Short mmCIF file of C-alpha atoms in Angstrom, two decimals:
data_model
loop_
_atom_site.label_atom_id
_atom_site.label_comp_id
_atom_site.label_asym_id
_atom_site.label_seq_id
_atom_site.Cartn_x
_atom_site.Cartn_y
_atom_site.Cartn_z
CA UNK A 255 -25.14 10.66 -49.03
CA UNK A 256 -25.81 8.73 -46.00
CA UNK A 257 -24.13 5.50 -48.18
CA UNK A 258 -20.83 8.08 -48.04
CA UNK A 259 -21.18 8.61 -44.75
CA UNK A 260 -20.23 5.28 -43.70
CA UNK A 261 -17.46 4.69 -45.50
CA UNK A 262 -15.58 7.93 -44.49
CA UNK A 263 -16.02 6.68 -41.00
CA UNK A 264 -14.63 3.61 -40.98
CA UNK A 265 -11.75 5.12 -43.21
CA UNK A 266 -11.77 7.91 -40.52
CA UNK A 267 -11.27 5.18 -37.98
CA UNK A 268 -9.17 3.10 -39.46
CA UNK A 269 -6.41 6.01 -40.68
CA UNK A 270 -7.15 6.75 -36.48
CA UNK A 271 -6.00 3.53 -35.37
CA UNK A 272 -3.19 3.66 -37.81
CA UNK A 273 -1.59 6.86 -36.18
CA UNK A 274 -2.46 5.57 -32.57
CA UNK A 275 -0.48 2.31 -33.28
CA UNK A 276 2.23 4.07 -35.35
CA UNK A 277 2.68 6.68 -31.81
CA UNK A 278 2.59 3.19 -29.66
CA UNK A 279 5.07 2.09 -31.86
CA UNK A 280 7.36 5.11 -32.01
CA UNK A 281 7.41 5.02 -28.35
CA UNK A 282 8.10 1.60 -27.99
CA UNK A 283 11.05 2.29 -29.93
CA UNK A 284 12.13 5.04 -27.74
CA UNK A 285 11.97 2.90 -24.93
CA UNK A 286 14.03 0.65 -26.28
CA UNK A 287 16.45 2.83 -27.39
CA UNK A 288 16.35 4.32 -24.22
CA UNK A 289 17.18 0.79 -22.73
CA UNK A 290 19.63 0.54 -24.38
CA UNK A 291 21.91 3.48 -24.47
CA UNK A 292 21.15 3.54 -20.44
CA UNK A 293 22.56 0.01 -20.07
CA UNK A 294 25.17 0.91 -23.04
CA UNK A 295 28.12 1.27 -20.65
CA UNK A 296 27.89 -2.01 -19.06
CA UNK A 297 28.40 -3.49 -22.39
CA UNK A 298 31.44 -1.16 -23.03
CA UNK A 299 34.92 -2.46 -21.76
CA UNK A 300 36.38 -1.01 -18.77
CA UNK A 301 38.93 1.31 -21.11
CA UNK A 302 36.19 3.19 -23.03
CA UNK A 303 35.09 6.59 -21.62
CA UNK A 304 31.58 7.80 -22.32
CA UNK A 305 33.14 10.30 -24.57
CA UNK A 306 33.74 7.37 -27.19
CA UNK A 307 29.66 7.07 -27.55
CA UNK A 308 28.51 8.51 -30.20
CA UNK A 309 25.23 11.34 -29.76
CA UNK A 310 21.91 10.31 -29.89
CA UNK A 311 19.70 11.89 -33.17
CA UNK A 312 17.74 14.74 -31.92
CA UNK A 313 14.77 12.77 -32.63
CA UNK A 314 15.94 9.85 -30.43
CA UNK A 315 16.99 12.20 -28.21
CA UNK A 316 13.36 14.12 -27.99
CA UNK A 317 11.73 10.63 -27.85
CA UNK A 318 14.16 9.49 -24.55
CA UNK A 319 13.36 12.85 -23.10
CA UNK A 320 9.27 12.37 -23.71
CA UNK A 321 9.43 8.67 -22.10
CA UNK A 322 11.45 9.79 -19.67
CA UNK A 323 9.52 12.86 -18.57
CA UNK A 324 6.40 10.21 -18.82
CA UNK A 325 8.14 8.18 -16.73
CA UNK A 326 8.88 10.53 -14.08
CA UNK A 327 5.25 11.68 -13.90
CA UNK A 328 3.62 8.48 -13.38
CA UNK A 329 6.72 7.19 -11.28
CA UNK A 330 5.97 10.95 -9.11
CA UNK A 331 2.70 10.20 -8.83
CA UNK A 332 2.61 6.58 -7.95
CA UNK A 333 5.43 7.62 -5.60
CA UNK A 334 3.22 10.21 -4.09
CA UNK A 335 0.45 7.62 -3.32
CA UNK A 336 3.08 5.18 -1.96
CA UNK A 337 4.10 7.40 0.60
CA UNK A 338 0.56 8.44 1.08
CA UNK A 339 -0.51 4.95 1.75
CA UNK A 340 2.76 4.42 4.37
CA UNK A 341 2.01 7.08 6.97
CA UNK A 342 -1.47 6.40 6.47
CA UNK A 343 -0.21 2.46 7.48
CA UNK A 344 1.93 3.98 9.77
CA UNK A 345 -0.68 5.76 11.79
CA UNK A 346 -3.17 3.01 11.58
CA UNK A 347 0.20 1.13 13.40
CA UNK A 348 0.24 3.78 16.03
CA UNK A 349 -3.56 3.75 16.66
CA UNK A 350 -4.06 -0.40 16.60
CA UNK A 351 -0.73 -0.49 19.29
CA UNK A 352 -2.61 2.09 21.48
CA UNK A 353 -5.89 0.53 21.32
CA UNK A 354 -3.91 -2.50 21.85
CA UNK A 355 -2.44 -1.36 25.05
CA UNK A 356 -5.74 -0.07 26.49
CA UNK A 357 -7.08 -3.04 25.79
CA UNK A 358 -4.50 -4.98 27.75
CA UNK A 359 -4.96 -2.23 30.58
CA UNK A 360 -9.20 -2.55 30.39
CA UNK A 361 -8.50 -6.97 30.51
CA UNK A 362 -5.74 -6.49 33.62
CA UNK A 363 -8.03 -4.11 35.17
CA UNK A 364 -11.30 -6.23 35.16
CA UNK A 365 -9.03 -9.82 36.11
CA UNK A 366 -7.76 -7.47 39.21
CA UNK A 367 -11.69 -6.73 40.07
CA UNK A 368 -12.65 -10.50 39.25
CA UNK A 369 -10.01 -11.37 41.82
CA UNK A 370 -11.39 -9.13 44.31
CA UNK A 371 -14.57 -10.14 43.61
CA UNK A 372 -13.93 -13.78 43.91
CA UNK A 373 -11.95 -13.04 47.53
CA UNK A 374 -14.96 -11.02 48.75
CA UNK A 375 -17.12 -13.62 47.64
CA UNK A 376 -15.22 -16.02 49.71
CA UNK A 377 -15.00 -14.25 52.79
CA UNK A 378 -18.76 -13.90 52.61
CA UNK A 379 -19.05 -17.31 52.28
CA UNK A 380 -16.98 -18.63 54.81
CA UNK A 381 -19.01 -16.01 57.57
CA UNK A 382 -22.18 -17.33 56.42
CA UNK A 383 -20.90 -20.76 56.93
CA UNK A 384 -19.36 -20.00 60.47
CA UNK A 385 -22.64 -17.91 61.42
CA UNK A 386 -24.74 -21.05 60.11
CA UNK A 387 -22.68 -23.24 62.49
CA UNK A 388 -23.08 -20.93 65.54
CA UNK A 389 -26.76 -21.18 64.74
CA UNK A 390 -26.96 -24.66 64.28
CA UNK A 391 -24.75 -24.87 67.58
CA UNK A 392 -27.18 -22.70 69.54
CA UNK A 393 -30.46 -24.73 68.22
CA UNK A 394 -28.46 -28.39 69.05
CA UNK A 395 -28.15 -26.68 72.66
#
């Protein structure tokens, strides 16, 4: 039995990978058929109406309708993260210009106190050298 066993697996597996690769298949062929009766009518002269086609098989026609329904639900949800990611862009734009601008205001500020600073330090200066000459004055007299 357990020699059985075996053997009914890998034909399990194998008759498995058949169907998967016949369903890849199948839809690869509805994609393509899809293709190309969507890009059919820029093949067509101008003269011929979209009457003139003739109708899809219903089983074409389920297959087009599965891809496309696939389609639209990765396309929605790959659309949903897009637009996810671009406001969350967006307000990292918003918050990185703001920061941005208080940054500027913090740098302007502390240039405008290092200014005031450096004046102040040069008054100082200049008293202590004028009060350093009246004292050298008064000790010469």
């Amino acid at each position: 039995m357990n020699a059985m066993r075996p053997e009914k697996t890998e034909t399990t597996e194998t008759e498995t990978v058949d169907s998967n690769l016949a369903a890849v298949t199948e839809v690869e062929a509805g994609i393509r058929d899809f293709v190309r009766n969507d890009i059919a009518y820029l093949r067509r002269p101008a003269s011929a109406t979209t009457t003139d086609s003739p109708p899809l098989d219903p089983s074409a026609e389920a297959t087009v309708t599965n891809v496309n329904s696939l389609i639209q639900r990765v396309a929605g949800t790959s659309l949903a993260e897009i637009e996810n990611l671009i406001s969350e862009l967006e307000s990292l734009r918003d918050l990185l210009h703001a920061e941005g601008q208080r940054v500027q205001r913090e740098i302007s500020g502390y240039a405008q106190l290092s200014q005031a600073a450096m004046k102040s330090t040069r008054m100082i200066a200049d008293n202590v050298a004028q009060w350093k000459r009246a004292a050298d004055g008064l000790r010469n007299s």
